PDB file of C-alpha atoms in Angstrom:
ATOM      1  CA  GLY K  29      -0.138  -0.076  -0.085  1.00  0.00           C
ATOM      2  CA  PRO K  30       0.989   3.578  -0.342  1.00  0.00           C
ATOM      3  CA  THR K  31       3.576   5.180   2.306  1.00  0.00           C
ATOM      4  CA  ASP K  32       3.436   8.601   3.535  1.00  0.00           C
ATOM      5  CA  ASP K  33       6.408   9.794   1.038  1.00  0.00           C
ATOM      6  CA  THR K  34       4.523   7.879  -1.946  1.00  0.00           C
ATOM      7  CA  LEU K  35       2.717  10.505  -4.023  1.00  0.00           C
ATOM      8  CA  THR K  36       0.074   9.892  -5.737  1.00  0.00           C
ATOM      9  CA  VAL K  37      -0.547  11.765  -8.826  1.00  0.00           C
ATOM     10  CA  SER K  38      -4.554  11.887 -10.228  1.00  0.00           C
ATOM     11  CA  PRO K  39      -4.111  11.571 -14.176  1.00  0.00           C
ATOM     12  CA  SER K  40      -4.459  14.921 -16.290  1.00  0.00           C
ATOM     13  CA  PRO K  41      -7.938  15.342 -18.333  1.00  0.00           C
ATOM     14  CA  ARG K  42      -6.015  13.979 -21.716  1.00  0.00           C
ATOM     15  CA  ASP K  43      -4.736  11.467 -20.265  1.00  0.00           C
ATOM     16  CA  THR K  44      -8.222  10.239 -18.746  1.00  0.00           C
ATOM     17  CA  MET K  45      -9.571  10.419 -22.352  1.00  0.00           C
ATOM     18  CA  ALA K  46      -7.146   9.092 -24.157  1.00  0.00           C
ATOM     19  CA  SER K  47      -7.610   5.997 -21.524  1.00  0.00           C
ATOM     20  CA  LEU K  48     -11.557   6.610 -21.951  1.00  0.00           C
ATOM     21  CA  THR K  49     -10.176   6.631 -25.632  1.00  0.00           C
ATOM     22  CA  SER K  50      -8.302   3.523 -25.737  1.00  0.00           C
ATOM     23  CA  VAL K  51     -11.498   1.789 -23.939  1.00  0.00           C
ATOM     24  CA  THR K  52     -13.857   2.734 -25.882  1.00  0.00           C
ATOM     25  CA  SER K  53     -11.739   3.473 -29.725  1.00  0.00           C
ATOM     26  CA  HIS K  54     -14.031   0.508 -31.481  1.00  0.00           C
ATOM     27  CA  TYR K  55     -16.811   2.166 -33.186  1.00  0.00           C
ATOM     28  CA  LEU K  56     -19.714   0.001 -32.596  1.00  0.00           C
ATOM     29  CA  PHE K  57     -18.947   1.729 -28.625  1.00  0.00           C
ATOM     30  CA  TRP K  58     -19.557   5.046 -30.028  1.00  0.00           C
ATOM     31  CA  ALA K  59     -22.444   3.457 -32.487  1.00  0.00           C
ATOM     32  CA  VAL K  60     -24.355   2.197 -29.445  1.00  0.00           C
ATOM     33  CA  LEU K  61     -23.679   5.423 -27.426  1.00  0.00           C
ATOM     34  CA  ALA K  62     -25.064   7.367 -30.211  1.00  0.00           C
ATOM     35  CA  LEU K  63     -28.209   5.040 -30.486  1.00  0.00           C
ATOM     36  CA  VAL K  64     -28.601   5.426 -26.525  1.00  0.00           C
ATOM     37  CA  ALA K  65     -28.299   9.389 -26.697  1.00  0.00           C
ATOM     38  CA  TYR K  66     -30.788  10.050 -30.022  1.00  0.00           C
ATOM     39  CA  THR K  67     -33.161   7.639 -28.414  1.00  0.00           C
ATOM     40  CA  ALA K  68     -33.675   9.837 -25.582  1.00  0.00           C
ATOM     41  CA  SER K  69     -33.967  12.811 -27.383  1.00  0.00           C
ATOM     42  CA  PRO K  70     -36.971  13.194 -29.696  1.00  0.00           C
ATOM     43  CA  PRO K  71     -38.797  13.009 -26.378  1.00  0.00           C
ATOM     44  CA  LEU K  72     -37.090  15.500 -25.024  1.00  0.00           C
ATOM     45  CA  VAL K  73     -37.368  17.536 -27.628  1.00  0.00           C
ATOM     46  CA  SER K  74     -41.428  16.670 -28.092  1.00  0.00           C
ATOM     47  CA  GLU K  75     -42.001  17.756 -24.522  1.00  0.00           C
ATOM     48  CA  ALA K  76     -39.555  21.207 -24.292  1.00  0.00           C
ATOM     49  CA  THR K  77     -41.282  21.690 -27.574  1.00  0.00           C
ATOM     50  CA  THR K  78     -44.953  22.425 -25.515  1.00  0.00           C
ATOM     51  CA  THR K  79     -44.396  25.298 -24.277  1.00  0.00           C
ATOM     52  CA  ILE K  80     -40.837  26.391 -25.933  1.00  0.00           C
ATOM     53  CA  PRO K  81     -40.557  27.458 -29.213  1.00  0.00           C
ATOM     54  CA  SER K  82     -38.855  24.738 -31.490  1.00  0.00           C
ATOM     55  CA  THR K  83     -36.061  26.903 -32.751  1.00  0.00           C
ATOM     56  CA  VAL K  84     -35.247  27.968 -29.223  1.00  0.00           C
ATOM     57  CA  ALA K  85     -35.112  24.585 -28.063  1.00  0.00           C
ATOM     58  CA  ALA K  86     -32.813  23.586 -31.324  1.00  0.00           C
ATOM     59  CA  MET K  87     -30.164  26.344 -30.548  1.00  0.00           C
ATOM     60  CA  VAL K  88     -30.062  25.679 -26.924  1.00  0.00           C
ATOM     61  CA  ALA K  89     -29.355  22.118 -27.625  1.00  0.00           C
ATOM     62  CA  ASN K  90     -27.456  22.576 -30.500  1.00  0.00           C
ATOM     63  CA  SER K  91     -25.369  25.342 -28.685  1.00  0.00           C
ATOM     64  CA  ILE K  92     -24.914  21.930 -25.988  1.00  0.00           C
ATOM     65  CA  LEU K  93     -23.650  20.206 -28.496  1.00  0.00           C
ATOM     66  CA  VAL K  94     -21.037  22.717 -30.063  1.00  0.00           C
ATOM     67  CA  LEU K  95     -19.758  23.292 -26.649  1.00  0.00           C
ATOM     68  CA  THR K  96     -19.605  19.745 -25.925  1.00  0.00           C
ATOM     69  CA  ALA K  97     -17.595  19.483 -29.010  1.00  0.00           C
ATOM     70  CA  PHE K  98     -15.333  22.057 -28.463  1.00  0.00           C
ATOM     71  CA  GLY K  99     -13.949  20.952 -25.106  1.00  0.00           C
ATOM     72  CA  VAL K 100     -13.724  17.061 -26.460  1.00  0.00           C
ATOM     73  CA  VAL K 101     -11.088  18.912 -28.857  1.00  0.00           C
ATOM     74  CA  MET K 102      -9.775  21.572 -26.164  1.00  0.00           C
ATOM     75  CA  VAL K 103      -9.002  18.390 -23.647  1.00  0.00           C
ATOM     76  CA  GLN K 104      -7.801  16.523 -27.122  1.00  0.00           C
ATOM     77  CA  GLY K 105      -5.587  18.900 -27.576  1.00  0.00           C
ATOM     78  CA  GLY K 106      -6.253  19.233 -31.123  1.00  0.00           C
ATOM     79  CA  GLU K 107      -6.548  22.160 -33.315  1.00  0.00           C
ATOM     80  CA  ILE K 108      -9.765  24.265 -35.034  1.00  0.00           C
ATOM     81  CA  LEU K 109      -7.923  27.029 -37.164  1.00  0.00           C
ATOM     82  CA  PRO K 110      -5.860  24.744 -39.717  1.00  0.00           C
ATOM     83  CA  TYR K 111      -8.743  22.981 -40.634  1.00  0.00           C
ATOM     84  CA  LEU K 112     -10.857  25.859 -41.592  1.00  0.00           C
ATOM     85  CA  THR K 113      -9.132  26.098 -44.359  1.00  0.00           C
ATOM     86  CA  ASP K 114      -8.425  23.031 -45.489  1.00  0.00           C
ATOM     87  CA  PRO K 115      -9.256  21.205 -48.665  1.00  0.00           C
ATOM     88  CA  ASN K 116     -11.747  19.461 -47.374  1.00  0.00           C
ATOM     89  CA  ALA K 117     -13.222  21.683 -45.153  1.00  0.00           C
ATOM     90  CA  VAL K 118     -16.110  22.533 -47.889  1.00  0.00           C
ATOM     91  CA  TYR K 119     -17.306  18.815 -47.300  1.00  0.00           C
ATOM     92  CA  MET K 120     -18.093  19.643 -43.836  1.00  0.00           C
ATOM     93  CA  TYR K 121     -19.306  23.553 -44.220  1.00  0.00           C
ATOM     94  CA  LEU K 122     -22.234  22.123 -46.038  1.00  0.00           C
ATOM     95  CA  ALA K 123     -22.618  19.197 -44.009  1.00  0.00           C
ATOM     96  CA  GLY K 124     -22.667  22.030 -41.517  1.00  0.00           C
ATOM     97  CA  VAL K 125     -25.763  23.936 -43.605  1.00  0.00           C
ATOM     98  CA  ALA K 126     -27.491  20.041 -44.505  1.00  0.00           C
ATOM     99  CA  LEU K 127     -27.710  19.288 -40.053  1.00  0.00           C
ATOM    100  CA  ALA K 128     -28.742  23.339 -39.828  1.00  0.00           C
ATOM    101  CA  VAL K 129     -32.045  22.416 -41.907  1.00  0.00           C
ATOM    102  CA  GLY K 130     -32.043  18.761 -41.026  1.00  0.00           C
ATOM    103  CA  ILE K 131     -32.113  19.594 -37.169  1.00  0.00           C
ATOM    104  CA  LEU K 132     -34.821  22.509 -37.504  1.00  0.00           C
ATOM    105  CA  SER K 133     -36.845  20.685 -39.630  1.00  0.00           C
ATOM    106  CA  TYR K 134     -36.580  17.438 -37.153  1.00  0.00           C
ATOM    107  CA  PHE K 135     -37.030  19.804 -33.669  1.00  0.00           C
ATOM    108  CA  TYR K 136     -40.176  21.941 -36.188  1.00  0.00           C
ATOM    109  CA  ALA K 137     -41.881  18.308 -36.818  1.00  0.00           C
ATOM    110  CA  LEU K 138     -41.369  17.198 -33.152  1.00  0.00           C
ATOM    111  CA  SER K 139     -42.963  20.708 -32.103  1.00  0.00           C
ATOM    112  CA  GLN K 140     -45.676  19.399 -34.687  1.00  0.00           C
ATOM    113  CA  GLY K 141     -46.116  15.859 -34.863  1.00  0.00           C
ATOM    114  CA  PRO K 142     -45.884  12.676 -32.702  1.00  0.00           C
ATOM    115  CA  VAL K 143     -42.894  11.379 -31.881  1.00  0.00           C
ATOM    116  CA  SER K 144     -43.823   7.745 -33.085  1.00  0.00           C
ATOM    117  CA  VAL K 145     -44.153   9.108 -36.614  1.00  0.00           C
ATOM    118  CA  VAL K 146     -41.847  11.509 -37.299  1.00  0.00           C
ATOM    119  CA  VAL K 147     -38.481   9.909 -35.423  1.00  0.00           C
ATOM    120  CA  PRO K 148     -39.096   7.082 -38.352  1.00  0.00           C
ATOM    121  CA  ILE K 149     -39.153   8.980 -41.112  1.00  0.00           C
ATOM    122  CA  PHE K 150     -35.919  10.883 -39.797  1.00  0.00           C
ATOM    123  CA  GLY K 151     -34.381   7.417 -39.066  1.00  0.00           C
ATOM    124  CA  LEU K 152     -34.838   6.951 -43.558  1.00  0.00           C
ATOM    125  CA  PHE K 153     -32.148   9.225 -43.155  1.00  0.00           C
ATOM    126  CA  VAL K 154     -30.013   5.599 -42.481  1.00  0.00           C
ATOM    127  CA  ALA K 155     -30.993   4.252 -45.766  1.00  0.00           C
ATOM    128  CA  THR K 156     -31.009   6.825 -47.792  1.00  0.00           C
ATOM    129  CA  SER K 157     -27.381   7.976 -46.602  1.00  0.00           C
ATOM    130  CA  SER K 158     -26.297   4.346 -47.142  1.00  0.00           C
ATOM    131  CA  VAL K 159     -27.893   4.954 -50.920  1.00  0.00           C
ATOM    132  CA  LEU K 160     -26.030   8.690 -51.327  1.00  0.00           C
ATOM    133  CA  GLY K 161     -23.027   6.642 -50.145  1.00  0.00           C
ATOM    134  CA  ALA K 162     -23.163   4.257 -52.717  1.00  0.00           C
ATOM    135  CA  VAL K 163     -23.807   6.548 -55.486  1.00  0.00           C
ATOM    136  CA  VAL K 164     -21.586   9.025 -54.664  1.00  0.00           C
ATOM    137  CA  LEU K 165     -18.739   7.932 -52.957  1.00  0.00           C
ATOM    138  CA  HIS K 166     -19.256   4.545 -54.705  1.00  0.00           C
ATOM    139  CA  GLU K 167     -19.261   2.833 -51.588  1.00  0.00           C
ATOM    140  CA  PRO K 168     -20.160  -1.208 -52.059  1.00  0.00           C
ATOM    141  CA  PHE K 169     -23.885  -1.443 -52.570  1.00  0.00           C
ATOM    142  CA  GLY K 170     -25.172  -5.321 -53.478  1.00  0.00           C
ATOM    143  CA  LEU K 171     -27.937  -7.234 -53.125  1.00  0.00           C
ATOM    144  CA  ARG K 172     -27.888  -8.129 -49.244  1.00  0.00           C
ATOM    145  CA  LYS K 173     -27.743  -3.722 -48.658  1.00  0.00           C
ATOM    146  CA  GLY K 174     -30.430  -3.226 -51.376  1.00  0.00           C
ATOM    147  CA  VAL K 175     -33.022  -5.631 -49.794  1.00  0.00           C
ATOM    148  CA  GLY K 176     -31.706  -4.353 -46.413  1.00  0.00           C
ATOM    149  CA  VAL K 177     -32.990  -0.882 -47.631  1.00  0.00           C
ATOM    150  CA  PHE K 178     -36.622  -1.730 -49.140  1.00  0.00           C
ATOM    151  CA  PHE K 179     -36.846  -3.329 -45.400  1.00  0.00           C
ATOM    152  CA  ALA K 180     -36.087  -0.189 -43.711  1.00  0.00           C
ATOM    153  CA  LEU K 181     -39.000   1.549 -46.851  1.00  0.00           C
ATOM    154  CA  LEU K 182     -41.059  -1.114 -45.662  1.00  0.00           C
ATOM    155  CA  ALA K 183     -40.362  -0.688 -41.762  1.00  0.00           C
ATOM    156  CA  ILE K 184     -41.203   2.779 -41.946  1.00  0.00           C
ATOM    157  CA  TYR K 185     -44.368   2.712 -44.053  1.00  0.00           C
ATOM    158  CA  PHE K 186     -45.835  -0.318 -40.719  1.00  0.00           C
ATOM    159  CA  THR K 187     -44.486   2.190 -38.261  1.00  0.00           C
ATOM    160  CA  THR K 188     -46.047   5.305 -39.299  1.00  0.00           C
ATOM    161  CA  THR K 189     -49.186   4.657 -40.865  1.00  0.00           C
TER     162      THR K 189
END
């Protein structure tokens, strides 16, 4: 055990993040975490927007996202400025525009309609993004993936009607 002359040093935030990242570096961990967080989000937005305008709820929720992402970048010792002029930055900016339109529309839809209808329609982006990845990015898209997209469309139909 430790003695009086032993100094115990707590790990730095960067070391803690590195340890967390090494333990959880597998993308499936992050996918499941995203699933859990996204599962909670729509009912929370729906409840909030019973008295708060959807644009205000979107601004506050996404401000939390921006501040959290900034904090993670800082803890990881990352830089931001060099990437703002990177040749691929145009895709980052276009993704931001698409995300802004998508999230504002999603929050508004949740403020107007039932979660049980809005979420499946919104969630169809999983299938449509898969098709877009195949068409635009030339990612593999075989029969199995095509059947999966078909069943996703079928699932959306059955869950929203």
